[in-house]
């Protein structure tokens, strides 16, 4: 391929400068809610307990906080935003809210894609973005202790200085926070080999629904004392407790830059078959991504990247084994690509070139946004052997609903992100897009998959989850919620069906 | 070293032939309990619902089921034993017990070391040992689906035939079952690099406290739809639900036999320092074990193994990187051993010799049992950097209480198993041993560790866990138990403080 993409990745944002890509437009009438009696009581208690600069009530400063990056997810109007700076301040907020039964919605960088951090009416919107301290990085224990507002890429960079590595790398890593990553059990590119956020959480400090500060989990490599509460809180989207400190497991830094293998395919189905073949062959790429033609075109249009637009999709794999095993694995991946019809396939040993190829993957989403359309992001995850079938269905659904759908995927995990592109203001297109979205979710469940691989349930996947899990499992979920948040004040209406 | 051990590992047991090493002695008066009214009702319902061969009431056949391998853990007298052969039979048992508020204690092979599977008075002892089917092994999805009574080593062998690998390998792997492994979140030798049982559980079929059959988790590589109920059930010791089917994640088989590095040390503290140095250096052994002199002597006495008895302890490490990286890592481990005073250190490339060295580790426990004494097995897990300190304390505690303590450890994880050896019938020795046990548990918590790294809370670690977790976390545990088992019929009195 010629002229791989060289554009810079989005820069890590400063605290408060989240939401680097404008998505939703808040309604013009947005303001903080006129407080009722309970709201007034909470406001008074918070004013007494917190320094004044923690509380935001001006509509213009509040507005950026009321929703995350999920297109079309509804959001309400908060009482105020509190930007807490310590666990004690978080506990003060929750204690006041518990006393007056006022909802608390916690949020990090607001980069979520399911509406999980969206305001509910009359809530205290509790931002953890100012709790940005890295408290410890230990080479001897292979762990780090951080506040929830630490940006994912910042932690990774700090670990690297100690010869350590924090693998979970959601595409939002330059601006999303560890607290948000934990609350949604974020995935990313590396997790095909190295696991998701839950696999790295050792311990949490958490403020419970009553305002109590507890520590769950452990600092040791292993431990089975009691139910796995840390694991239960990971992915609970702020509905069971508010995370104020995170202890994560680390790995030794990888000694060599990975080798990258790239293949261009004439059809999405051929991509899916190649992915299945790589798994079947027992290979273990450290990243294994799919980017389709619509994305390639958008990246070309934005960055003049010169990516081939005649291919239906691109598969990108990395191997990080020590040499010469990496070369052997790269060759085996190349063989699998060619055996399944890759029209052009090559391995790259140049880390700059390799990084540029992955930039095409990372830039797909922002590149699509340059068109000015709304993007409805899907997140289904399929059994690996059904990926090709699902991709074929998505192509068919796109045609049938006359709706433009781009596809990126953590292909090795079967985690597919159809990006449904809808011109703003076209109500009919919106209805068709919503129907396509719903059909993709339904199909994922029918094929034995899940409605959300890594983005979380939030608001957008509640119905899909209900269909996936069934009433008995939903009742277990609700029983746990009821046990740990009996007043239902923690992010009410989210994550549960 | 000369003449490494060549004795055979314990053979996998047939279903029903669990407890290969006799440990506790049931009191002579043991029999099934005379049923009260609720008990009679349950017996009648089970007799109507189940084939007669599922129910054991003869005291001699019931006796082997009433406790696990935990020395000194109390156990009660059951109503009967049910050996279920299907999920429907398990559901029938729990439904009847729920209706009449009769406790149900589930068990696998009874190889637990914390009393978690011990009978409580008047319970139905529900053995899953006959549910031994491997339902699916998929190379394309890298998963296996098994019934809970499948023996760990049997699953590993079956996976190997498909070029796949199930890593969790507790020392009990030749006879312990996957259901028991899941219920206790079992560890093992490989988990220093490859993680524990929880890291491999994708989905569970579970019979709830009301007798409902539910499926939690997923078959996909990733998924975040709802709270992580599968993870919560792992390690819950049968107190939240009864596991009737397990879907585990698999890895591709390792292509090459691992290289083994061995070092003999003059002191346990030097061993601990060498372990810390290996971690600090960013090395990642695939197993990293400690065996002390008492164990070496016992193995020599049993198997005439010719292991050097002048060393205080032996460290055993394996590296499974592809060559030549394995050799580089083995050399680095050797360097760390020598830098910390290993008197004799060598690397082995001969898989037979390497396996024989690890046999010395695996045989330590049965070798100690040959002496005919009782063995009280500890299971503390320390922050890796505190292991040397803890080992020095154990030596001191052993001397102070005039109690023989052998030590084996999953050293790389900081997971230490002091084995407290007590002559049967010596009441004073028993009191001293109990005091030593309690002091080790207390010290582990004081050093930032946990009271149980991999054996579970059961009965023996309830007090230690209470001290480790504190009242707030215990209340969360109890709230979850109450939510999912409101009648407290599932293994009551276990796992919770």
mmCIF file of N, CA, C and O in Angstrom, chain B residues 330-369:
data_model
loop_
_atom_site.group_PDB
_atom_site.id
_atom_site.type_symbol
_atom_site.label_atom_id
_atom_site.label_comp_id
_atom_site.label_asym_id
_atom_site.label_seq_id
_atom_site.Cartn_x
_atom_site.Cartn_y
_atom_site.Cartn_z
ATOM 1 N N UNK B 330 15.457 -17.751 30.984
ATOM 2 C CA UNK B 330 16.003 -18.729 31.936
ATOM 3 C C UNK B 330 17.342 -18.237 32.490
ATOM 4 O O UNK B 330 17.607 -18.324 33.700
ATOM 5 N N UNK B 331 18.173 -17.695 31.617
ATOM 6 C CA UNK B 331 19.465 -17.176 32.083
ATOM 7 C C UNK B 331 19.274 -16.019 33.059
ATOM 8 O O UNK B 331 19.991 -15.905 34.052
ATOM 9 N N UNK B 332 18.310 -15.165 32.783
ATOM 10 C CA UNK B 332 18.066 -14.024 33.671
ATOM 11 C C UNK B 332 17.563 -14.503 35.031
ATOM 12 O O UNK B 332 17.921 -13.932 36.079
ATOM 13 N N UNK B 333 16.723 -15.538 35.025
ATOM 14 C CA UNK B 333 16.244 -16.092 36.302
ATOM 15 C C UNK B 333 17.425 -16.708 37.072
ATOM 16 O O UNK B 333 17.583 -16.485 38.276
ATOM 17 N N UNK B 334 18.263 -17.450 36.351
ATOM 18 C CA UNK B 334 19.470 -18.023 36.980
ATOM 19 C C UNK B 334 20.333 -16.928 37.611
ATOM 20 O O UNK B 334 20.807 -17.069 38.741
ATOM 21 N N UNK B 335 20.519 -15.845 36.857
ATOM 22 C CA UNK B 335 21.315 -14.731 37.378
ATOM 23 C C UNK B 335 20.721 -14.203 38.673
ATOM 24 O O UNK B 335 21.444 -13.922 39.638
ATOM 25 N N UNK B 336 19.384 -14.049 38.691
ATOM 26 C CA UNK B 336 18.727 -13.534 39.905
ATOM 27 C C UNK B 336 18.899 -14.516 41.062
ATOM 28 O O UNK B 336 19.137 -14.109 42.208
ATOM 29 N N UNK B 337 18.778 -15.794 40.773
ATOM 30 C CA UNK B 337 18.974 -16.804 41.826
ATOM 31 C C UNK B 337 20.392 -16.684 42.401
ATOM 32 O O UNK B 337 20.583 -16.657 43.617
ATOM 33 N N UNK B 338 21.387 -16.625 41.506
ATOM 34 C CA UNK B 338 22.779 -16.594 41.969
ATOM 35 C C UNK B 338 23.078 -15.310 42.717
ATOM 36 O O UNK B 338 23.782 -15.311 43.725
ATOM 37 N N UNK B 339 22.512 -14.203 42.221
ATOM 38 C CA UNK B 339 22.764 -12.912 42.883
ATOM 39 C C UNK B 339 22.179 -12.898 44.292
ATOM 40 O O UNK B 339 22.590 -12.094 45.128
ATOM 41 N N UNK B 340 21.222 -13.761 44.558
ATOM 42 C CA UNK B 340 20.613 -13.798 45.894
ATOM 43 C C UNK B 340 20.996 -15.054 46.655
ATOM 44 O O UNK B 340 20.253 -15.530 47.504
ATOM 45 N N UNK B 341 22.170 -15.583 46.310
ATOM 46 C CA UNK B 341 22.781 -16.582 47.182
ATOM 47 C C UNK B 341 22.413 -18.017 46.912
ATOM 48 O O UNK B 341 22.603 -18.869 47.790
ATOM 49 N N UNK B 342 21.893 -18.317 45.715
ATOM 50 C CA UNK B 342 21.619 -19.726 45.426
ATOM 51 C C UNK B 342 22.933 -20.499 45.478
ATOM 52 O O UNK B 342 23.922 -20.117 44.856
ATOM 53 N N UNK B 343 22.950 -21.579 46.244
ATOM 54 C CA UNK B 343 24.182 -22.352 46.391
ATOM 55 C C UNK B 343 24.374 -23.264 45.200
ATOM 56 O O UNK B 343 25.473 -23.656 44.879
ATOM 57 N N UNK B 344 23.319 -23.609 44.569
ATOM 58 C CA UNK B 344 23.399 -24.480 43.402
ATOM 59 C C UNK B 344 22.243 -24.046 42.523
ATOM 60 O O UNK B 344 21.110 -23.948 42.978
ATOM 61 N N UNK B 345 22.514 -23.730 41.295
ATOM 62 C CA UNK B 345 21.440 -23.283 40.400
ATOM 63 C C UNK B 345 21.745 -23.761 39.002
ATOM 64 O O UNK B 345 22.885 -23.728 38.557
ATOM 65 N N UNK B 346 20.724 -24.241 38.337
ATOM 66 C CA UNK B 346 20.931 -24.767 36.990
ATOM 67 C C UNK B 346 19.633 -24.682 36.181
ATOM 68 O O UNK B 346 18.542 -24.592 36.737
ATOM 69 N N UNK B 347 19.792 -24.691 34.861
ATOM 70 C CA UNK B 347 18.631 -24.722 33.976
ATOM 71 C C UNK B 347 18.588 -26.081 33.306
ATOM 72 O O UNK B 347 19.621 -26.665 33.012
ATOM 73 N N UNK B 348 17.385 -26.556 33.107
ATOM 74 C CA UNK B 348 17.215 -27.859 32.483
ATOM 75 C C UNK B 348 16.459 -27.702 31.183
ATOM 76 O O UNK B 348 15.459 -27.003 31.114
ATOM 77 N N UNK B 349 16.933 -28.345 30.144
ATOM 78 C CA UNK B 349 16.198 -28.320 28.880
ATOM 79 C C UNK B 349 15.502 -29.653 28.628
ATOM 80 O O UNK B 349 14.762 -29.782 27.668
ATOM 81 N N UNK B 350 15.740 -30.603 29.510
ATOM 82 C CA UNK B 350 15.182 -31.942 29.334
ATOM 83 C C UNK B 350 13.783 -31.979 29.956
ATOM 84 O O UNK B 350 13.631 -31.854 31.156
ATOM 85 N N UNK B 351 12.736 -32.143 29.133
ATOM 86 C CA UNK B 351 11.373 -32.087 29.692
ATOM 87 C C UNK B 351 11.126 -33.166 30.745
ATOM 88 O O UNK B 351 10.371 -32.953 31.688
ATOM 89 N N UNK B 352 11.746 -34.326 30.592
ATOM 90 C CA UNK B 352 11.534 -35.392 31.574
ATOM 91 C C UNK B 352 12.136 -34.985 32.922
ATOM 92 O O UNK B 352 11.512 -35.094 33.976
ATOM 93 N N UNK B 353 13.362 -34.478 32.848
ATOM 94 C CA UNK B 353 14.017 -34.036 34.075
ATOM 95 C C UNK B 353 13.234 -32.877 34.706
ATOM 96 O O UNK B 353 13.028 -32.836 35.919
ATOM 97 N N UNK B 354 12.755 -31.958 33.850
ATOM 98 C CA UNK B 354 12.013 -30.807 34.355
ATOM 99 C C UNK B 354 10.738 -31.262 35.063
ATOM 100 O O UNK B 354 10.402 -30.798 36.153
ATOM 101 N N UNK B 355 10.053 -32.207 34.441
ATOM 102 C CA UNK B 355 8.815 -32.687 35.032
ATOM 103 C C UNK B 355 9.092 -33.366 36.372
ATOM 104 O O UNK B 355 8.344 -33.227 37.334
ATOM 105 N N UNK B 356 10.215 -34.073 36.429
ATOM 106 C CA UNK B 356 10.589 -34.747 37.672
ATOM 107 C C UNK B 356 10.848 -33.728 38.784
ATOM 108 O O UNK B 356 10.480 -33.942 39.946
ATOM 109 N N UNK B 357 11.459 -32.619 38.435
ATOM 110 C CA UNK B 357 11.685 -31.570 39.441
ATOM 111 C C UNK B 357 10.353 -31.052 39.962
ATOM 112 O O UNK B 357 10.177 -30.838 41.165
ATOM 113 N N UNK B 358 9.410 -30.840 39.062
ATOM 114 C CA UNK B 358 8.109 -30.351 39.516
ATOM 115 C C UNK B 358 7.342 -31.431 40.281
ATOM 116 O O UNK B 358 6.518 -31.123 41.128
ATOM 117 N N UNK B 359 7.649 -32.677 39.999
ATOM 118 C CA UNK B 359 7.038 -33.742 40.792
ATOM 119 C C UNK B 359 7.417 -33.599 42.265
ATOM 120 O O UNK B 359 6.608 -33.911 43.149
ATOM 121 N N UNK B 360 8.653 -33.176 42.521
ATOM 122 C CA UNK B 360 9.070 -32.983 43.916
ATOM 123 C C UNK B 360 8.140 -31.977 44.590
ATOM 124 O O UNK B 360 7.752 -32.123 45.755
ATOM 125 N N UNK B 361 7.747 -30.955 43.835
ATOM 126 C CA UNK B 361 6.801 -29.967 44.339
ATOM 127 C C UNK B 361 5.415 -30.588 44.535
ATOM 128 O O UNK B 361 4.795 -30.453 45.593
ATOM 129 N N UNK B 362 4.960 -31.316 43.543
ATOM 130 C CA UNK B 362 3.604 -31.866 43.618
ATOM 131 C C UNK B 362 3.487 -32.935 44.696
ATOM 132 O O UNK B 362 2.428 -33.112 45.294
ATOM 133 N N UNK B 363 4.605 -33.638 44.938
ATOM 134 C CA UNK B 363 4.551 -34.737 45.900
ATOM 135 C C UNK B 363 4.796 -34.293 47.331
ATOM 136 O O UNK B 363 4.729 -35.124 48.237
ATOM 137 N N UNK B 364 5.113 -33.027 47.527
ATOM 138 C CA UNK B 364 5.452 -32.591 48.882
ATOM 139 C C UNK B 364 4.322 -32.905 49.861
ATOM 140 O O UNK B 364 4.557 -33.470 50.933
ATOM 141 N N UNK B 365 3.108 -32.567 49.476
ATOM 142 C CA UNK B 365 1.993 -32.742 50.399
ATOM 143 C C UNK B 365 1.721 -34.224 50.702
ATOM 144 O O UNK B 365 1.731 -34.629 51.871
ATOM 145 N N UNK B 366 1.528 -35.062 49.673
ATOM 146 C CA UNK B 366 1.348 -36.488 49.993
ATOM 147 C C UNK B 366 2.555 -37.092 50.698
ATOM 148 O O UNK B 366 2.380 -37.978 51.554
ATOM 149 N N UNK B 367 3.752 -36.628 50.391
ATOM 150 C CA UNK B 367 4.930 -37.175 51.071
ATOM 151 C C UNK B 367 4.867 -36.862 52.562
ATOM 152 O O UNK B 367 5.181 -37.716 53.403
ATOM 153 N N UNK B 368 4.455 -35.651 52.876
ATOM 154 C CA UNK B 368 4.339 -35.282 54.294
ATOM 155 C C UNK B 368 3.277 -36.128 54.981
ATOM 156 O O UNK B 368 3.406 -36.475 56.158
ATOM 157 N N UNK B 369 2.230 -36.465 54.247
ATOM 158 C CA UNK B 369 1.154 -37.274 54.842
ATOM 159 C C UNK B 369 1.598 -38.686 55.184
ATOM 160 O O UNK B 369 0.962 -39.357 56.008
#
